[in-house]
PDB file of C-alpha atoms in Angstrom:
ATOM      1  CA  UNK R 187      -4.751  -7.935   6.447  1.00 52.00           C
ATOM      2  CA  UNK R 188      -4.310  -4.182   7.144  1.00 59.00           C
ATOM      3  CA  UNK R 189      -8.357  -4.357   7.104  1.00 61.00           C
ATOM      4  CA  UNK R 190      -8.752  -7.030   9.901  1.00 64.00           C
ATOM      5  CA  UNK R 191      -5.752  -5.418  12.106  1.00 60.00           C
ATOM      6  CA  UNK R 192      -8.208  -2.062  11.918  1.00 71.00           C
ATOM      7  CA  UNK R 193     -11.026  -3.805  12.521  1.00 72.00           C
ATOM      8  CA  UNK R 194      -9.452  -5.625  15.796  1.00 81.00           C
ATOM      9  CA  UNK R 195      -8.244  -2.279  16.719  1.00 75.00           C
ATOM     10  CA  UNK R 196     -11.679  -0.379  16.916  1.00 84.00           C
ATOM     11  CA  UNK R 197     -13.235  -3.614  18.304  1.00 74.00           C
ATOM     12  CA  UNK R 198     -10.846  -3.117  21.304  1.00 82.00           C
ATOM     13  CA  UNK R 199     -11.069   0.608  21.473  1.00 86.00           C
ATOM     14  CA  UNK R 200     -14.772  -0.012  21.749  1.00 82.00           C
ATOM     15  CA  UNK R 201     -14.280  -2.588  24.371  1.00 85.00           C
ATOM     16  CA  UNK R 202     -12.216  -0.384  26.450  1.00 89.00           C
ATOM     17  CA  UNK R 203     -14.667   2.115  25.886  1.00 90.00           C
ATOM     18  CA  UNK R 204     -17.509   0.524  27.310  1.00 86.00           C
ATOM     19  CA  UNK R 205     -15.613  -0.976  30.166  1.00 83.00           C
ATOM     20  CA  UNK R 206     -14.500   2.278  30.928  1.00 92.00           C
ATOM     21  CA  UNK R 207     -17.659   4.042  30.851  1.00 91.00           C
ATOM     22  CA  UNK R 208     -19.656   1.994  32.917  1.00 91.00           C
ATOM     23  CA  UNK R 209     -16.900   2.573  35.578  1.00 91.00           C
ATOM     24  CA  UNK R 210     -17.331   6.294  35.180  1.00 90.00           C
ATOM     25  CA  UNK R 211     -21.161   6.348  35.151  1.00 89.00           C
ATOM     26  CA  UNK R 212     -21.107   4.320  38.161  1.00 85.00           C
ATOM     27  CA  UNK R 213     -18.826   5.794  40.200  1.00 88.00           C
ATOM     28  CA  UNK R 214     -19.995   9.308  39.361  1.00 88.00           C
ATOM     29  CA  UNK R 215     -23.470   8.212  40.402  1.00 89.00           C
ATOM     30  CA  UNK R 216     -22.109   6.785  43.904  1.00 82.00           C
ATOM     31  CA  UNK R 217     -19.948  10.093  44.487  1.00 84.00           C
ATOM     32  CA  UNK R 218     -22.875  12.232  43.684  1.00 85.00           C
ATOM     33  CA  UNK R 219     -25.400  10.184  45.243  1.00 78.00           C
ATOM     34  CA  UNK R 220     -23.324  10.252  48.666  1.00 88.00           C
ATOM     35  CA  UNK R 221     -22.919  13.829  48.375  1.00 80.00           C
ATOM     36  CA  UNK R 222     -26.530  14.926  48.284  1.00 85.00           C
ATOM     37  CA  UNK R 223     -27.663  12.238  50.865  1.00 80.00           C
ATOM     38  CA  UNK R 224     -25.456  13.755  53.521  1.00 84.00           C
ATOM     39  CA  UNK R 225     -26.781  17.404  52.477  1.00 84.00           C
ATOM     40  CA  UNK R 226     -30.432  16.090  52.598  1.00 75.00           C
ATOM     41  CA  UNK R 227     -29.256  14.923  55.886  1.00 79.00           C
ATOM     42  CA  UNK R 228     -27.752  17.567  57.243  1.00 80.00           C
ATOM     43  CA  UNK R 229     -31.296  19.440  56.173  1.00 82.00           C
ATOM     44  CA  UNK R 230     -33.615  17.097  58.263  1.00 78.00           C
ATOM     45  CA  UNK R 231     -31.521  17.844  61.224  1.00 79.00           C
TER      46      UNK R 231
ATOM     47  CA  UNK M  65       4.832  -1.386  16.382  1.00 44.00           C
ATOM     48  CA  UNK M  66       1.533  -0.320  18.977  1.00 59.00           C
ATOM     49  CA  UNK M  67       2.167  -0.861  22.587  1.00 62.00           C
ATOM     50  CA  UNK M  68      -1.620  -1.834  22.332  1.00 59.00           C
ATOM     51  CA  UNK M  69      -0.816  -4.347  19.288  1.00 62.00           C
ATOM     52  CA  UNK M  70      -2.198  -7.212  21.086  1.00 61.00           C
ATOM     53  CA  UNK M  71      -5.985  -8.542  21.113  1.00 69.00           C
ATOM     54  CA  UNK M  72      -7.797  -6.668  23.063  1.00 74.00           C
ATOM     55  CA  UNK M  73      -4.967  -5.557  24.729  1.00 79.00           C
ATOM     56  CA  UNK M  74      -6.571  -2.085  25.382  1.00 75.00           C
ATOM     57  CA  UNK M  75      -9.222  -3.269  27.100  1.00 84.00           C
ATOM     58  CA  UNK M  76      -6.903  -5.522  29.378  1.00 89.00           C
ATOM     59  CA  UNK M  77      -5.147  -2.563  30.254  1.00 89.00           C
ATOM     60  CA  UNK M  78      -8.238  -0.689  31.067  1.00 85.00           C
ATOM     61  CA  UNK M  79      -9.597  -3.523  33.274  1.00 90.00           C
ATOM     62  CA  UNK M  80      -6.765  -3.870  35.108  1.00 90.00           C
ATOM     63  CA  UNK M  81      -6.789  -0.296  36.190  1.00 84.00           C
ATOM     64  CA  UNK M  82     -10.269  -0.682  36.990  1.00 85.00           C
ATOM     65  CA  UNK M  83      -9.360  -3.911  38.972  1.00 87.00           C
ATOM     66  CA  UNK M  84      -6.294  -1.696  41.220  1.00 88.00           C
ATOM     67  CA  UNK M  85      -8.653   0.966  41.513  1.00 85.00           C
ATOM     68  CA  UNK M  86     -11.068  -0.437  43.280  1.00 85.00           C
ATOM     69  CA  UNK M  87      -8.779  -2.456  45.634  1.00 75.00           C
ATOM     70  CA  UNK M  88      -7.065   0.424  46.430  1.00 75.00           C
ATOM     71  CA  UNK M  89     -10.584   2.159  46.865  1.00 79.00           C
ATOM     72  CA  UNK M  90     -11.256  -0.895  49.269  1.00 76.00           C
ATOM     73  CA  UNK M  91      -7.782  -1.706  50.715  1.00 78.00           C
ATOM     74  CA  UNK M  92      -6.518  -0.483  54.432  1.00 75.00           C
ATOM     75  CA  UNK M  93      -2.952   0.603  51.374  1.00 69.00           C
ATOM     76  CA  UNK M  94      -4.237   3.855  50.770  1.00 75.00           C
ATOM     77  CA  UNK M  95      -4.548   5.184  54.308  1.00 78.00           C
ATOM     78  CA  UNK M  96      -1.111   4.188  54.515  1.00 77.00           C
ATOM     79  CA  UNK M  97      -0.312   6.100  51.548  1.00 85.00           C
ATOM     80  CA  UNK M  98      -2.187   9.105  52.626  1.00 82.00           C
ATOM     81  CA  UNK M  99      -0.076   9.332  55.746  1.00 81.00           C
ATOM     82  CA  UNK M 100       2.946   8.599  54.597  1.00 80.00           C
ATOM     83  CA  UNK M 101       2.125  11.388  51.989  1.00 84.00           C
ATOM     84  CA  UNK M 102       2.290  13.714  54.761  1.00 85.00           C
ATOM     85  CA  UNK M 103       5.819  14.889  54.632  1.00 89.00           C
ATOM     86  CA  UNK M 104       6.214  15.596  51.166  1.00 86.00           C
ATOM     87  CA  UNK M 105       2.762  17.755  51.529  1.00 88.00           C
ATOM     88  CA  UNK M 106       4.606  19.653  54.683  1.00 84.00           C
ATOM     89  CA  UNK M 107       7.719  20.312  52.380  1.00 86.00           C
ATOM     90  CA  UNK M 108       5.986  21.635  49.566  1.00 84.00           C
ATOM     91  CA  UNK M 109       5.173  24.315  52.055  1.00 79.00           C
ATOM     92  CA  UNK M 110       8.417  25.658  52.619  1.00 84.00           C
ATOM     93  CA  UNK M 111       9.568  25.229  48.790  1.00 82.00           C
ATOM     94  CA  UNK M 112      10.142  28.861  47.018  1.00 86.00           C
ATOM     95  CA  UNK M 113       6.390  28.260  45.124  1.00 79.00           C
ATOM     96  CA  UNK M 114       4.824  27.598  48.936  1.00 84.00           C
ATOM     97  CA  UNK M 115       6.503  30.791  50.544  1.00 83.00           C
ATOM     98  CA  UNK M 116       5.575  32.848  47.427  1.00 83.00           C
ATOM     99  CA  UNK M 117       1.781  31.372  47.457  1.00 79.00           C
ATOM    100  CA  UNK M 118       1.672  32.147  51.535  1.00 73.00           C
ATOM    101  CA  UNK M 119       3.266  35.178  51.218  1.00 77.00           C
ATOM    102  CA  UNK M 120       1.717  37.498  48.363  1.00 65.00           C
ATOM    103  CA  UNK M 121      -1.567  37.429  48.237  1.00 76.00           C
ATOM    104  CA  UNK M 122      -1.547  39.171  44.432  1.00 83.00           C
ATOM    105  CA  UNK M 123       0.611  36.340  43.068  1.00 80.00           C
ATOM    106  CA  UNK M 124      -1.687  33.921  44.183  1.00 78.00           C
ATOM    107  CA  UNK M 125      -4.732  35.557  43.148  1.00 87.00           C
ATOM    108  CA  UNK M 126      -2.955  36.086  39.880  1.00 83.00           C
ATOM    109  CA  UNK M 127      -2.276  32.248  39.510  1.00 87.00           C
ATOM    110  CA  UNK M 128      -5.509  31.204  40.601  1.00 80.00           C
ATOM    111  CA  UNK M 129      -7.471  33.323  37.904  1.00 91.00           C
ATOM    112  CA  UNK M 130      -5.069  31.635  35.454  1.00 86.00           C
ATOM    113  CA  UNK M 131      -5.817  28.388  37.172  1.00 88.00           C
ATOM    114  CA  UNK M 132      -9.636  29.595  36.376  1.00 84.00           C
ATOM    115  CA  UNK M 133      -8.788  30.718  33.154  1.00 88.00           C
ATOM    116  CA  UNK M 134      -7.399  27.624  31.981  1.00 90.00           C
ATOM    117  CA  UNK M 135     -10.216  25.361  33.526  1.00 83.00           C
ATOM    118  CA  UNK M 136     -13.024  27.079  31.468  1.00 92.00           C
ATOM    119  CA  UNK M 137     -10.850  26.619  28.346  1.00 87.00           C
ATOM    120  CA  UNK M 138     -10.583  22.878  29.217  1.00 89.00           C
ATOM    121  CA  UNK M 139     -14.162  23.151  30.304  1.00 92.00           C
ATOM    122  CA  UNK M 140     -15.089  24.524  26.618  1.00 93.00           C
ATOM    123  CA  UNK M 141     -13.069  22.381  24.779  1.00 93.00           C
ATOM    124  CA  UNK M 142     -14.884  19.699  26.682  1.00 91.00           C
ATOM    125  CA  UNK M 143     -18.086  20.822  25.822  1.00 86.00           C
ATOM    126  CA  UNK M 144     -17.583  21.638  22.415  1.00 90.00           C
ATOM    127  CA  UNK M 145     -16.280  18.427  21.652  1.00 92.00           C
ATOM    128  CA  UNK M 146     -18.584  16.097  23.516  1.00 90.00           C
ATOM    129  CA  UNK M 147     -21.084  18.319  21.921  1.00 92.00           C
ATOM    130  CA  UNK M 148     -20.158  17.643  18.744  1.00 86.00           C
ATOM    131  CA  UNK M 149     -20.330  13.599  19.562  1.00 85.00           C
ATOM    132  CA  UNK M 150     -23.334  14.061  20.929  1.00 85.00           C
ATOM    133  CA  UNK M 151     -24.474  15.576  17.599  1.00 86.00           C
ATOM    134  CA  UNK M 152     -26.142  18.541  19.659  1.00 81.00           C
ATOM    135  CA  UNK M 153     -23.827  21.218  17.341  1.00 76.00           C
ATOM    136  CA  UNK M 154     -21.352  21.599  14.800  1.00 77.00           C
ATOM    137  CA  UNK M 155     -22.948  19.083  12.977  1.00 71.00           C
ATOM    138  CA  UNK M 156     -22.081  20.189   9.544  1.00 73.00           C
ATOM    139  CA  UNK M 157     -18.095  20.174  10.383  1.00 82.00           C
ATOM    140  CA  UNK M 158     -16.482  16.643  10.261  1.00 86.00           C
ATOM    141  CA  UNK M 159     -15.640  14.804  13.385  1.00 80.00           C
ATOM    142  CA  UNK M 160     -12.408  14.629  13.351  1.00 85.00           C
ATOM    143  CA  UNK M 161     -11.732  18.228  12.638  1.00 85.00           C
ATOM    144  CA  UNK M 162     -13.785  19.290  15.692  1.00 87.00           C
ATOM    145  CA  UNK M 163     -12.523  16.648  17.829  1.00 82.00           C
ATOM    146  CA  UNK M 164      -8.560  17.668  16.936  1.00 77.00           C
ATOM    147  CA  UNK M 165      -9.273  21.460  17.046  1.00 78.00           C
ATOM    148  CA  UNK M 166     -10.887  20.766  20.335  1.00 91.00           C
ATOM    149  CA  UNK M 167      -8.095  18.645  21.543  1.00 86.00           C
ATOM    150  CA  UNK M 168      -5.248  21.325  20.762  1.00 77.00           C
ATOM    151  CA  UNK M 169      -6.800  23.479  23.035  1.00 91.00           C
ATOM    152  CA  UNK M 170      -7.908  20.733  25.824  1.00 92.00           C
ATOM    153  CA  UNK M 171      -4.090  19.934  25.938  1.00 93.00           C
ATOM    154  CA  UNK M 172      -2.425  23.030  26.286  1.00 87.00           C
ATOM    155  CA  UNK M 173      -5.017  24.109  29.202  1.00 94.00           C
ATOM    156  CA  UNK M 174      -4.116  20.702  30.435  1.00 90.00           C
ATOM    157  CA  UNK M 175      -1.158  21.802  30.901  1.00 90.00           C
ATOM    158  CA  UNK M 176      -1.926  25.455  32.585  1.00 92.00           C
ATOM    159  CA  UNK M 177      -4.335  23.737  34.946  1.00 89.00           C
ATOM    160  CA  UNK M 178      -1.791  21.541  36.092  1.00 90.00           C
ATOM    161  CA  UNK M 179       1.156  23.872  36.533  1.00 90.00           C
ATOM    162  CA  UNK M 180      -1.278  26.297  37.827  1.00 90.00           C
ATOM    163  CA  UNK M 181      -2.524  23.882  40.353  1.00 90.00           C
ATOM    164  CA  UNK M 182       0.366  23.062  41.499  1.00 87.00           C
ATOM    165  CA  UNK M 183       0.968  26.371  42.572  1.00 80.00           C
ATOM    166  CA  UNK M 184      -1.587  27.117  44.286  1.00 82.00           C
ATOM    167  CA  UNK M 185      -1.778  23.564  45.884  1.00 86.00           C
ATOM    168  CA  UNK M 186       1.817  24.552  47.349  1.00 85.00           C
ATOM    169  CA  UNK M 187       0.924  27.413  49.130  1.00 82.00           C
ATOM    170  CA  UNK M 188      -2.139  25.765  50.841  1.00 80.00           C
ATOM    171  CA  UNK M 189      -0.488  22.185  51.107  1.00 86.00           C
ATOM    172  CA  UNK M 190      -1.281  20.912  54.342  1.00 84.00           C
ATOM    173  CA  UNK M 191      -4.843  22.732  54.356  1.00 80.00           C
ATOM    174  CA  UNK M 192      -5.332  20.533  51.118  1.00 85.00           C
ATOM    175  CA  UNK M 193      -4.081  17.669  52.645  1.00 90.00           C
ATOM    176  CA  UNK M 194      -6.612  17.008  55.121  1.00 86.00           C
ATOM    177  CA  UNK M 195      -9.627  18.103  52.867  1.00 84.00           C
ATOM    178  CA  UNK M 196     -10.953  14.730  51.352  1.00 86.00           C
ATOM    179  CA  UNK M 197     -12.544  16.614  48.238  1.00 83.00           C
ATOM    180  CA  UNK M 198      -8.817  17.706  47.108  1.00 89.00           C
ATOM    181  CA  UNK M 199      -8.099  13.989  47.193  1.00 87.00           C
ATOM    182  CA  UNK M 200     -11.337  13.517  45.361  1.00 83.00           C
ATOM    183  CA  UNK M 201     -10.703  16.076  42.486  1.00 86.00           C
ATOM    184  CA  UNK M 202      -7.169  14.157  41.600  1.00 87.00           C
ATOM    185  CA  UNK M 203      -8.629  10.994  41.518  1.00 85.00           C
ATOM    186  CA  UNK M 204     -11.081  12.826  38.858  1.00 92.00           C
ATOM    187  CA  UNK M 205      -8.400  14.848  37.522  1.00 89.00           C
ATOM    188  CA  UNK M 206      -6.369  11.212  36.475  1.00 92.00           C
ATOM    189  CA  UNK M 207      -9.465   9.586  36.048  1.00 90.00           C
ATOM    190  CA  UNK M 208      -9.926  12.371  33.103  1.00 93.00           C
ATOM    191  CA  UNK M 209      -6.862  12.161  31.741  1.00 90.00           C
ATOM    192  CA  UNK M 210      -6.132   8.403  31.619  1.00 89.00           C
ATOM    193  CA  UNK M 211      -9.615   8.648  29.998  1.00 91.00           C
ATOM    194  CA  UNK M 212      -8.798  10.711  27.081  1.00 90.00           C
ATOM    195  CA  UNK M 213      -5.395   9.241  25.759  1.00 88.00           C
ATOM    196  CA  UNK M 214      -6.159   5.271  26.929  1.00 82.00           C
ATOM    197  CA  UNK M 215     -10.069   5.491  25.864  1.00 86.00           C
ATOM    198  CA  UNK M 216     -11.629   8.633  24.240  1.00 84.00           C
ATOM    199  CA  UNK M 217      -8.392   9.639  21.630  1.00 79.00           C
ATOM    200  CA  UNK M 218      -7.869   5.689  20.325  1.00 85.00           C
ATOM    201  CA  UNK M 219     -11.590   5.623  20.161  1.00 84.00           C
ATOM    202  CA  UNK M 220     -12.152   8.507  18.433  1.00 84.00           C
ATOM    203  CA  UNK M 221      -8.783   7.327  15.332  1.00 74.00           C
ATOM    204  CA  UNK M 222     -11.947   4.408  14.569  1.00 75.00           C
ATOM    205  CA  UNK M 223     -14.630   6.505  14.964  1.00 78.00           C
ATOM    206  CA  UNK M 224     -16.126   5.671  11.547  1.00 72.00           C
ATOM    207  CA  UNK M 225     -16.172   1.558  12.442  1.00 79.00           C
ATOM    208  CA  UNK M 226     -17.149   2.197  16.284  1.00 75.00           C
ATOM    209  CA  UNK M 227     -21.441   2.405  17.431  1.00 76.00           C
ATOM    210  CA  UNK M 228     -22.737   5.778  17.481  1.00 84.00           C
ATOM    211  CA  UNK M 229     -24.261   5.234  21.067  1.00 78.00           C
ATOM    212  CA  UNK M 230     -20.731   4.425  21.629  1.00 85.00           C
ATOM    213  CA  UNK M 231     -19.438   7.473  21.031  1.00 86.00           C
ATOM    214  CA  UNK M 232     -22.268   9.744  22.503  1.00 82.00           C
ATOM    215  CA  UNK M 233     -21.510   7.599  25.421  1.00 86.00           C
ATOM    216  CA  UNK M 234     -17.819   8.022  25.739  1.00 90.00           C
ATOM    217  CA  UNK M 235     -19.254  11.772  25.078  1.00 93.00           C
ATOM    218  CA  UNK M 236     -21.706  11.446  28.064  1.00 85.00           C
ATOM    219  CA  UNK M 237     -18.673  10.070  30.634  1.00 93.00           C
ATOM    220  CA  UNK M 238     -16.473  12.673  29.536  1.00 91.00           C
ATOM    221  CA  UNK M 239     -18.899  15.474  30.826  1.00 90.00           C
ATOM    222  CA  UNK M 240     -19.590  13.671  34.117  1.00 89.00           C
ATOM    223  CA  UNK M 241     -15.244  13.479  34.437  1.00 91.00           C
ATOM    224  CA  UNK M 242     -14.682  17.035  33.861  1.00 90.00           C
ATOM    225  CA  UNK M 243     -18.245  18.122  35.338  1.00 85.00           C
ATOM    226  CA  UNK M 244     -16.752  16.347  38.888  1.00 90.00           C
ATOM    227  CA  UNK M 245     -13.293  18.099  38.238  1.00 89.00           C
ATOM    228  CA  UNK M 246     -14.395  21.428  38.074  1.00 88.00           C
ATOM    229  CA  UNK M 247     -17.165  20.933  40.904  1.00 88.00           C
ATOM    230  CA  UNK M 248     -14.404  19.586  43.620  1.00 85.00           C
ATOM    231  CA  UNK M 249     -11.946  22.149  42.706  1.00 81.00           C
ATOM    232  CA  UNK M 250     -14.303  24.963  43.529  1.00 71.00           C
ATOM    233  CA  UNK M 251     -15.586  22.728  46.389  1.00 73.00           C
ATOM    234  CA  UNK M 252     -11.454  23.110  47.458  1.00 78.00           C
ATOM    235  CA  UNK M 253     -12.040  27.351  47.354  1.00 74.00           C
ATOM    236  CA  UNK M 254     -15.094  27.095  49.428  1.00 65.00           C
ATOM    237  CA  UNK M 255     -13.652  24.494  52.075  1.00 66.00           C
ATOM    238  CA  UNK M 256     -11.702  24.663  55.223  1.00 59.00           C
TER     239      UNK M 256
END
């Protein structure tokens, strides 16, 4: 019983992992991205 | 009894940050918010921390290399500990001694960084208030910490039933967090 409550347990830590995660990757990617397209910008003019 | 007892419970909570994030990311509320935030950034000014910040130079270069100070212990701590998920060093110590050795020190410069910050965020408050990176850094500043005691920290207590490429990527976000914290507060020093 104690087993299977552990088990559910790391299953949702993983979840909430993964969900979280791809939120970070992606907006740390946009945020970056954004920031060196207006420098590269500001370069060409 | 867990507040986080429930099915996937955790992950519900996560997602529905996720989901207010991004509507108030996308939602005319948090230009609202930002001006309505105005006053309180104006009084923080004239509070005794504000005056002292504006006012003596030394104290506030004395805070600020604590603020620093502090940072590149979080930032080690960091390191060392995604590092160590990562299985790039340290291999040879168990996990979870690294990861709560690490996290001892992650905390209490936590808590320097913040007080710190404060600090020095009084004595430059409305300068800070009209820079869109300081508003940038807090977002990655609560982004970090939600992340470690909602996601990393529970993660970590099942580390032995969870997917290694779980882990290194948990690992992987955690540098990008405190990578964009550290980038946008010295972004902060070089703005304005």
């Amino acid at each position: 019983m104690d087993e299977d409550r552990g088990n559910a347990q790391a299953r949702d830590a993983q979840c909430a992992a993964l969900l979280a995660c791809a939120a970070v990757v992606l907006g740390f990617v946009m945020y970056w991205w954004g920031e060196i397209e207006s420098v590269r910008e500001l370069l060409e003019m | 009894m867990s507040a986080f007892s429930l099915p996937y419970s955790r992950s519900a909570a996560v997602a529905a940050l996720l989901v207010a994030g991004a509507w108030l990311g996308l939602s005319d509320w948090r230009l609202q918010a930002w001006q309505e935030l105005l006053p309180l950034f104006e009084w923080m000014e004239t509070t005794p921390l504000g005056v002292a910040g504006k006012t003596w130079g030394a104290v506030f270069a004395l805070v600020q290399a604590l603020h620093l100070l502090s940072m590149a212990l979080l930032g080690g701590a960091v390191l060392v500990a995604d590092a160590r998920l990562l299985g790039l060093l340290l291999r040879e110590v168990p996990l979870a001694t690294v990861q709560q050795r690490c996290h001892r020190v992650f905390a209490w410069a936590l808590l320097v960084v913040v007080c710190s910050g404060v600090f020095m965020a009084c004595g430059v408050a409305v300068k800070v208030y009209y820079l869109p990176v300081f508003w940038y850094k807090m977002l990655a500043l609560a982004v970090g910490v939600v992340f470690v005691y909602l996601v990393r920290r529970p993660l970590l207590r099942h580390a032995d039933a969870v997917h290694p490429w779980t882990l290194r990527l948990v690992a992987l976000a955690s540098l990008m967090i405190w990578f964009s914290v550290a980038a946008t507060g010295r972004w902060i020093g070089f703005s304005g």
